[in-house]
CSV table of C-alpha atoms and ligand atoms in Angstrom, one decimal:
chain,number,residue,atom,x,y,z
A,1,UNK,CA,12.8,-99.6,6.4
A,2,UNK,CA,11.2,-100.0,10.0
A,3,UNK,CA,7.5,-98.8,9.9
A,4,UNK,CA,5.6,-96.7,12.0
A,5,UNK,CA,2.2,-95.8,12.8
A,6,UNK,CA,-0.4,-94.0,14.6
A,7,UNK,CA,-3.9,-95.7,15.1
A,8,UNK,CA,-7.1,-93.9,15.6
A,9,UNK,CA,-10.7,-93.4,14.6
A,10,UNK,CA,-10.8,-90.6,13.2
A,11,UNK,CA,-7.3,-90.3,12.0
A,12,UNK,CA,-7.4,-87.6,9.1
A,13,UNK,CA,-6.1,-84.8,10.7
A,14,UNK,CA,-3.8,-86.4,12.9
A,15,UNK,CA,-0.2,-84.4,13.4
A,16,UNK,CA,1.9,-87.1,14.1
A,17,UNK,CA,3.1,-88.3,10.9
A,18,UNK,CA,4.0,-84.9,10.3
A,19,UNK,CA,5.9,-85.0,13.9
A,20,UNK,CA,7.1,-88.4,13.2
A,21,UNK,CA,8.8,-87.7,9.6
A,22,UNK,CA,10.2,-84.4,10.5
A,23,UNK,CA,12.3,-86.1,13.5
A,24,UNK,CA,13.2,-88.9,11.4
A,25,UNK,CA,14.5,-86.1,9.2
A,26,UNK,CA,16.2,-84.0,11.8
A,27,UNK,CA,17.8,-87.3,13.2
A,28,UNK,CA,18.5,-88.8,10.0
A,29,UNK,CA,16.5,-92.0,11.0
A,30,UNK,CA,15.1,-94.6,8.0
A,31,UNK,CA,11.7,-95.0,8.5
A,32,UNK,CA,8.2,-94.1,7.6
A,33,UNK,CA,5.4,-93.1,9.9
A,34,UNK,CA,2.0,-93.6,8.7
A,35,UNK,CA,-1.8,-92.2,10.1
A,36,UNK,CA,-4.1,-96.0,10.1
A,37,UNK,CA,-8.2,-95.5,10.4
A,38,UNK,CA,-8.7,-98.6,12.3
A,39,UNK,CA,-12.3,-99.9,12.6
A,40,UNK,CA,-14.0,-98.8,16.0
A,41,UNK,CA,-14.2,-102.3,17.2
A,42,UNK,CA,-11.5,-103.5,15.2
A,43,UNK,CA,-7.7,-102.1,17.1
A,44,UNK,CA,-6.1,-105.5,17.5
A,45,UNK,CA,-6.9,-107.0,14.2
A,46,UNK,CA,-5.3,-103.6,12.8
A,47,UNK,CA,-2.6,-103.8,15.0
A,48,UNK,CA,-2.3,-107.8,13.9
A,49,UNK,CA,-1.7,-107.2,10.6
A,50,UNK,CA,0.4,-104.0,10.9
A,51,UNK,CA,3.1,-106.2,13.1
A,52,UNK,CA,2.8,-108.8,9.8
A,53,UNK,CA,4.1,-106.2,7.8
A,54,UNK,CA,6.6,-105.0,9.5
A,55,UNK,CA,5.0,-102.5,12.3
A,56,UNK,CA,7.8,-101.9,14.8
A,57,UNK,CA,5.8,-99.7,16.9
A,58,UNK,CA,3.2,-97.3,17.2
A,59,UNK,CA,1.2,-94.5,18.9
A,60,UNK,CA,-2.3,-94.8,19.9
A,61,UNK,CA,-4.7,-91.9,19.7
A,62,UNK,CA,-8.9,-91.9,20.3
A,63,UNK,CA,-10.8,-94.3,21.0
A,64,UNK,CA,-8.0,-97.0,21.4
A,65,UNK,CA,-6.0,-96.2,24.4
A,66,UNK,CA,-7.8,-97.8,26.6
A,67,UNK,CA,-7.9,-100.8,24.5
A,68,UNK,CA,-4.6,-101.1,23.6
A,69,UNK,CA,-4.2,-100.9,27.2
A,70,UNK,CA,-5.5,-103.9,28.0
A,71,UNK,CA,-4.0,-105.5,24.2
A,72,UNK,CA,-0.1,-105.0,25.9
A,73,UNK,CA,1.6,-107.9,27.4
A,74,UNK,CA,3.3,-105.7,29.8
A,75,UNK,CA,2.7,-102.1,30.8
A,76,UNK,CA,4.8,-99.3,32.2
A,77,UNK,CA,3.9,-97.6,35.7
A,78,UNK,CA,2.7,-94.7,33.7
A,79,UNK,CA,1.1,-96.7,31.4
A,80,UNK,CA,-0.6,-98.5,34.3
A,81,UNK,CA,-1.5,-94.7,36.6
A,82,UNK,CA,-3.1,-93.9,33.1
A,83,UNK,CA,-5.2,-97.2,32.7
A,84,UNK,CA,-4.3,-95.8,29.2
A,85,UNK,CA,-1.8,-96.8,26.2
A,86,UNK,CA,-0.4,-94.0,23.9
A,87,UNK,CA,3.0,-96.1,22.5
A,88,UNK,CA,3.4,-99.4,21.4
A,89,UNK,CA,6.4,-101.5,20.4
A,90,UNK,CA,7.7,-104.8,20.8
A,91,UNK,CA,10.8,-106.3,22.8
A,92,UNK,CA,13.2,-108.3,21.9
A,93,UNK,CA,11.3,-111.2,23.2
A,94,UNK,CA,8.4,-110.5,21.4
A,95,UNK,CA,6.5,-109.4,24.2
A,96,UNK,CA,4.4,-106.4,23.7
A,97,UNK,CA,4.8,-103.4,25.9
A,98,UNK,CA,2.8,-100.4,26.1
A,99,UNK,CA,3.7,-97.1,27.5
A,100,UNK,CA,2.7,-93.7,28.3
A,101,UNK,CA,4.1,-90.5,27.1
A,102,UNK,CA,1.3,-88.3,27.7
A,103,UNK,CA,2.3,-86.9,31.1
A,104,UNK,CA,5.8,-86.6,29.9
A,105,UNK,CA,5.0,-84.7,27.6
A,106,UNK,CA,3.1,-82.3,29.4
A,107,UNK,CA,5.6,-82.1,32.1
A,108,UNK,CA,8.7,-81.3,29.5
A,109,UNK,CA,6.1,-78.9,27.7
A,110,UNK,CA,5.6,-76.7,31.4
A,111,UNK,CA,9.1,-76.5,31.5
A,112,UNK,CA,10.0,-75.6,28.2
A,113,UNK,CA,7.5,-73.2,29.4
A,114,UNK,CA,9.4,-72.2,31.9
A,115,UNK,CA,7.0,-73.5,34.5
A,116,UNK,CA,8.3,-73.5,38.3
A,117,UNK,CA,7.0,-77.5,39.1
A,118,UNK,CA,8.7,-77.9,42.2
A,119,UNK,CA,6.1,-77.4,44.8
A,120,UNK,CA,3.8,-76.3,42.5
A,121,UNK,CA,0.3,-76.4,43.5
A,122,UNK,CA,-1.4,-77.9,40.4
A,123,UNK,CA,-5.1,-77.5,39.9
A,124,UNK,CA,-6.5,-79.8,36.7
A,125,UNK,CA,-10.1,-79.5,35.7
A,126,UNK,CA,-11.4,-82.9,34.0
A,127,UNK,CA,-10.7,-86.2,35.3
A,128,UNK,CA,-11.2,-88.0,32.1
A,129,UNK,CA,-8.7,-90.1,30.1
A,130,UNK,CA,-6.3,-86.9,29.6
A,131,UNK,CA,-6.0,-85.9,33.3
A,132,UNK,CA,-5.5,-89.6,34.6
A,133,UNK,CA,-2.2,-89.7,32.4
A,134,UNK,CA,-0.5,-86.3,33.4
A,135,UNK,CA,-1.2,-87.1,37.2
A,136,UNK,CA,1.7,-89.2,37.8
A,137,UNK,CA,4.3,-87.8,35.7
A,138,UNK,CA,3.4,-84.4,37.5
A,139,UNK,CA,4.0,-85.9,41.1
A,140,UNK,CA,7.5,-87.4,39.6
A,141,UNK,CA,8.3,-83.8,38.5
A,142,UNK,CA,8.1,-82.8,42.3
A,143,UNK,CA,4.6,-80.5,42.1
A,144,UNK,CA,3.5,-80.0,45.9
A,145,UNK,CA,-0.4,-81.4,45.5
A,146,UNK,CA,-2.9,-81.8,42.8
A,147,UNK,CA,-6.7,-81.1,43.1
A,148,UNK,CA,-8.5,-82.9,40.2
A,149,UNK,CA,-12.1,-80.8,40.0
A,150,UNK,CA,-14.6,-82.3,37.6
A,151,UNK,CA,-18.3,-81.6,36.5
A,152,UNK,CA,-19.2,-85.2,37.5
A,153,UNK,CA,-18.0,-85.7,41.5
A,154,UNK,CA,-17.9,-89.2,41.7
A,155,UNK,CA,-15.0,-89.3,38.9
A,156,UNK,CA,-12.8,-86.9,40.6
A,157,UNK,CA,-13.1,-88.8,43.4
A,158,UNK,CA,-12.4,-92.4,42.1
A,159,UNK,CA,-9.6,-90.4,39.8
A,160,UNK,CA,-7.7,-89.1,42.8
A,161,UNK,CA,-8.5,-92.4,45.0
A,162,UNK,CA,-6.1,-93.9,42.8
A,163,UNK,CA,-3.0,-92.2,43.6
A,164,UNK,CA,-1.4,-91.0,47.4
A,165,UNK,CA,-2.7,-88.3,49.9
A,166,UNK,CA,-1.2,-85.2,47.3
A,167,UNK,CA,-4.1,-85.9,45.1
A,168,UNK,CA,-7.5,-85.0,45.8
A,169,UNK,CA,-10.8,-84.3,44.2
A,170,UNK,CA,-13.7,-82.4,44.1
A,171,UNK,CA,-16.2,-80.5,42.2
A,172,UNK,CA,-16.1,-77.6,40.2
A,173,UNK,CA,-18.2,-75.0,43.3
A,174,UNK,CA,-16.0,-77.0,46.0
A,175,UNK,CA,-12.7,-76.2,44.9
A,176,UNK,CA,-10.5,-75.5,47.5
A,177,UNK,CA,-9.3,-72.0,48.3
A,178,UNK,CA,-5.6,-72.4,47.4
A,179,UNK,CA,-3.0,-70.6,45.8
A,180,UNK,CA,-3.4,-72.6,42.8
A,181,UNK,CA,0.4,-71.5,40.5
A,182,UNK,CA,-0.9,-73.8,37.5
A,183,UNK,CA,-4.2,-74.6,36.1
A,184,UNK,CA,-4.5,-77.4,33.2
A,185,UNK,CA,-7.6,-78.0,31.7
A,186,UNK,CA,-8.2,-81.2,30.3
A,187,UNK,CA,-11.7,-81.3,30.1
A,188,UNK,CA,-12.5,-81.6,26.5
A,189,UNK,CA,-15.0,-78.6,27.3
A,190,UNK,CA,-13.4,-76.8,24.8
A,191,UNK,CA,-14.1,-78.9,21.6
A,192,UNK,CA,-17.7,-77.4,22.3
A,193,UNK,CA,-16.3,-73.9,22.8
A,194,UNK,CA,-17.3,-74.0,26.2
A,195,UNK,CA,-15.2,-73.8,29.1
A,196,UNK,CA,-15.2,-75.5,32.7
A,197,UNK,CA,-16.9,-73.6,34.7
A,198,UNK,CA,-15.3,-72.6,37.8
A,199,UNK,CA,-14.9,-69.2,39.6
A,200,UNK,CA,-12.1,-66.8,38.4
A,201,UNK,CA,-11.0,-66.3,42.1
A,202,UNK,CA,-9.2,-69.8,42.0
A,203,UNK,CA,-6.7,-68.1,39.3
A,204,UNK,CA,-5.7,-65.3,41.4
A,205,UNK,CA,-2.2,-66.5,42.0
A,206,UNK,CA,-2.1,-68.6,39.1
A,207,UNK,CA,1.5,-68.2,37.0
A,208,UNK,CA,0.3,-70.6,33.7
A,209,UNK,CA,-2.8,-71.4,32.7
A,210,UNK,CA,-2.5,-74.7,30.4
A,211,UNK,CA,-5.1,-76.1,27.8
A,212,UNK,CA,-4.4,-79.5,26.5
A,213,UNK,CA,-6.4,-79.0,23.7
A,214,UNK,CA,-5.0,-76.7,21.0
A,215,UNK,CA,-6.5,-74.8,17.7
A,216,UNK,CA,-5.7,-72.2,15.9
A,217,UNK,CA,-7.6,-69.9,18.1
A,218,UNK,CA,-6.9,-70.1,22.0
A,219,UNK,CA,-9.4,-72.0,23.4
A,220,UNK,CA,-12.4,-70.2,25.8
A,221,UNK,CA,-10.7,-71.6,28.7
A,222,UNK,CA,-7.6,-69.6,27.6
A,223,UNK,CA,-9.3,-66.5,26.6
A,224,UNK,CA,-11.4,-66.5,30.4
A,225,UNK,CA,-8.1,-67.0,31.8
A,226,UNK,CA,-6.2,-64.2,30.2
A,227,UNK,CA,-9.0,-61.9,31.1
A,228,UNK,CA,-8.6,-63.1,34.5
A,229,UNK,CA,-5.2,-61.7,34.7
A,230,UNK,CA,-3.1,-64.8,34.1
A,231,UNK,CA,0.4,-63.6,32.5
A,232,UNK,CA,0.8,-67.2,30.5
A,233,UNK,CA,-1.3,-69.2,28.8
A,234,UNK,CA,-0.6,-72.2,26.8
A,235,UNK,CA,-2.6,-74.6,24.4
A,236,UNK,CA,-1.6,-78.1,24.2
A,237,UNK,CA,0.3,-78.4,21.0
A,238,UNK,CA,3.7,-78.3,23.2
A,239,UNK,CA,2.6,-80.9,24.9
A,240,UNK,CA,1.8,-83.2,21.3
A,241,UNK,CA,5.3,-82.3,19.8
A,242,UNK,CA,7.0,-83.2,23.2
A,243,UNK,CA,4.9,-86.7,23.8
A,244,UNK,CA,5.9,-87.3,19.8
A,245,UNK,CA,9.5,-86.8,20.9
A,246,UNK,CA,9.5,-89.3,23.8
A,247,UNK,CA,7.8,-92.1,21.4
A,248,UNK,CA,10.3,-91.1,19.4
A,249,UNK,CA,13.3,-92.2,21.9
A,250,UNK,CA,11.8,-95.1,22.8
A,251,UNK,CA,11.3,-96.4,19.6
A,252,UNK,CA,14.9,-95.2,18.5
A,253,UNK,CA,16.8,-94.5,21.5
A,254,UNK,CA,17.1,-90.9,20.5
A,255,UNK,CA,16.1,-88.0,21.2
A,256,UNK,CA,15.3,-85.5,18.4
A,257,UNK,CA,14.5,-81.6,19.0
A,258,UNK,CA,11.1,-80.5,19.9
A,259,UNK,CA,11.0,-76.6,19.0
A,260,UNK,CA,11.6,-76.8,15.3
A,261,UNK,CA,9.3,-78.8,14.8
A,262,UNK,CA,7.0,-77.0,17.3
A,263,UNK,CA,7.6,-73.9,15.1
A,264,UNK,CA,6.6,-75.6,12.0
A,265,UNK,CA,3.5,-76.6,13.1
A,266,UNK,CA,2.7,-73.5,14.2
A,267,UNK,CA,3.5,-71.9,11.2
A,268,UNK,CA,1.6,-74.3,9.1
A,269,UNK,CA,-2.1,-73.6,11.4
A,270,UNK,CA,-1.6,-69.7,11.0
A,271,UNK,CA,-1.3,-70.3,7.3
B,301,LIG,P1,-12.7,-89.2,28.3
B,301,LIG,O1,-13.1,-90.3,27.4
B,301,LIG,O2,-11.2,-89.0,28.4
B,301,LIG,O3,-13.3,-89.3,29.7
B,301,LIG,P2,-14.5,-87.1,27.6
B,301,LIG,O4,-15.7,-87.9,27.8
B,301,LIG,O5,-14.5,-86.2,26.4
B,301,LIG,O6,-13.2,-87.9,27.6
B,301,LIG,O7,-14.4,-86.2,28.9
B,301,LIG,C1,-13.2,-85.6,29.3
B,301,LIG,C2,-13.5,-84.7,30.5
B,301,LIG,O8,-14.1,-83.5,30.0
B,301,LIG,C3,-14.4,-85.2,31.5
B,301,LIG,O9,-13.8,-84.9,32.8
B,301,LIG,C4,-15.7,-84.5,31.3
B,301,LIG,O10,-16.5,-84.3,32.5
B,301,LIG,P3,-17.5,-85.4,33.0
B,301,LIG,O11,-16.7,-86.5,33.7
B,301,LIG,O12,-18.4,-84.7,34.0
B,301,LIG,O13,-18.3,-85.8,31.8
B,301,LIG,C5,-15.1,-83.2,30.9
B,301,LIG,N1,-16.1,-82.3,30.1
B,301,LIG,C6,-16.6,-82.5,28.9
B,301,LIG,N2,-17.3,-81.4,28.5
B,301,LIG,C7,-17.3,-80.6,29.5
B,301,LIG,C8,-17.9,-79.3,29.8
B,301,LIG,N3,-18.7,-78.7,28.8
B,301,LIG,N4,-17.7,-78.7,31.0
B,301,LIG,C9,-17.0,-79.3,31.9
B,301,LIG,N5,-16.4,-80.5,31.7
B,301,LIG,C10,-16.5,-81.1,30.6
């Protein structure tokens, strides 16, 4: 049976085996999918030894990305805008490729949403790890321009320096007055129950307000937004169950369903 895994520190209350086995299910695939607590400063001895016994591929999680970045013989372009490694696997040469799915995932998550990306004008506060991944995949999906607004300046500036004249950055008072028609947040403000703080005037023609974090209560960002007057707000589990799916394919060259397995989860955190 080919095996599986996703790598992390912590790794307890990771999703994705749950993810993982339920497409396997849905697609009738043999395979397991296992959650591994590698040591902090131990990924590619744990990677090593998974590949020894049989690892076929994996996904990546906190704090390894960025390692397992630089681990990869070869990288994707996403892989490469993200400086940042969610899926592993190995070709038929034995080289080892890592990819990206992150920004995939987002993007088919907005448009499950029924997000209009063409043109958009996307606004993403944080210019960490999370917002360097979706970047590139958004531009692909045709939005208009990003601004990347962050707490620390210098970040959203070397963040958007890396990709063409769409992108730009700033800080959180110097956002530009657009018609902003999304609004992610990927700061990870919201683990602390805070949100980024930004004036609600920059929402005013905002159609979906997107957290890529995700709970079982909306996040503050969310709840500011909806008071704000945003119709549709979103937390980021979409965006987990679709990224799942496109490891998934690339792994197995198919592609199972997201919403029933969406719906699942969701059922399982209200319970
Ligand atoms: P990463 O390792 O991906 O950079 P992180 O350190 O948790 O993850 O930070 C992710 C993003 O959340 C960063 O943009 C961070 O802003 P700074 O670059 O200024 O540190 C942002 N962030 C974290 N907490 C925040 C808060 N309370 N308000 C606003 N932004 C916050």
């Amino acid at each position: 049976m080919d095996r599986y895994a996703v790598f992390g520190n912590p790794i307890g209350h990771s999703k994705s085996p749950l993810i993982h086995r339920s497409f396997a299910e849905q697609t009738q695939q043999d395979l397991s999918y296992e959650a591994i607590l590698a040591p902090v400063d131990g990924f590619a001895e744990a990677w090593q030894q998974f590949v020894a016994t049989g690892g076929k591929g994996a996904n990546v999680t906190v704090p390894f990305k960025e390692v397992a970045f630089r681990l990869a013989d070869h990288c994707t372009l996403r892989a490469m805008q993200a400086q940042a490694v969610n899926t592993l696997y190995i070709e038929q040469d034995g080289r080892l490729v890592g990819d990206n799915t992150d920004g995939a995932g987002l993007v088919a998550d907005l448009i499950r949403l029924g997000a209009s990306l063409e043109g958009a004008k996307v606004l993403i506060l944080g210019a960490g790890g999370a917002c360097r991944g979706v970047i590139g995949p958004l531009l692909t999906a045709g939005v208009a321009v990003i601004h990347v607004a962050n707490r620390s300046v210098d970040t959203a500036l070397l963040v958007a320096g890396d990709f063409n004249a769409q992108v730009s950055g700033s800080g959180f008072a110097d956002i530009p007055k657009q018609p902003w028609t999304l609004v992610i947040n990927a700061t990870s403000a919201g683990l602390h129950g805070s949100r980024p703080d930004i004036d609600a005037s920059h929402l005013s023609h905002c159609e979906l307000a997107y957290d890529m974090l995700y709970g079982t209560e909306p996040t503050a960002f969310l709840m500011w937004a909806q008071q704000s007057g945003v119709k549709c707000i979103a937390d980021g589990l979409g965006m987990l169950v679709s990224q799942a799916a496109e490891s998934f394919q690339i792994w197995r060259g198919i592609t199972p369903a997201v919403t029933p397995v969406l719906n699942k989860l969701q059922e399982l955190m209200q319970q």
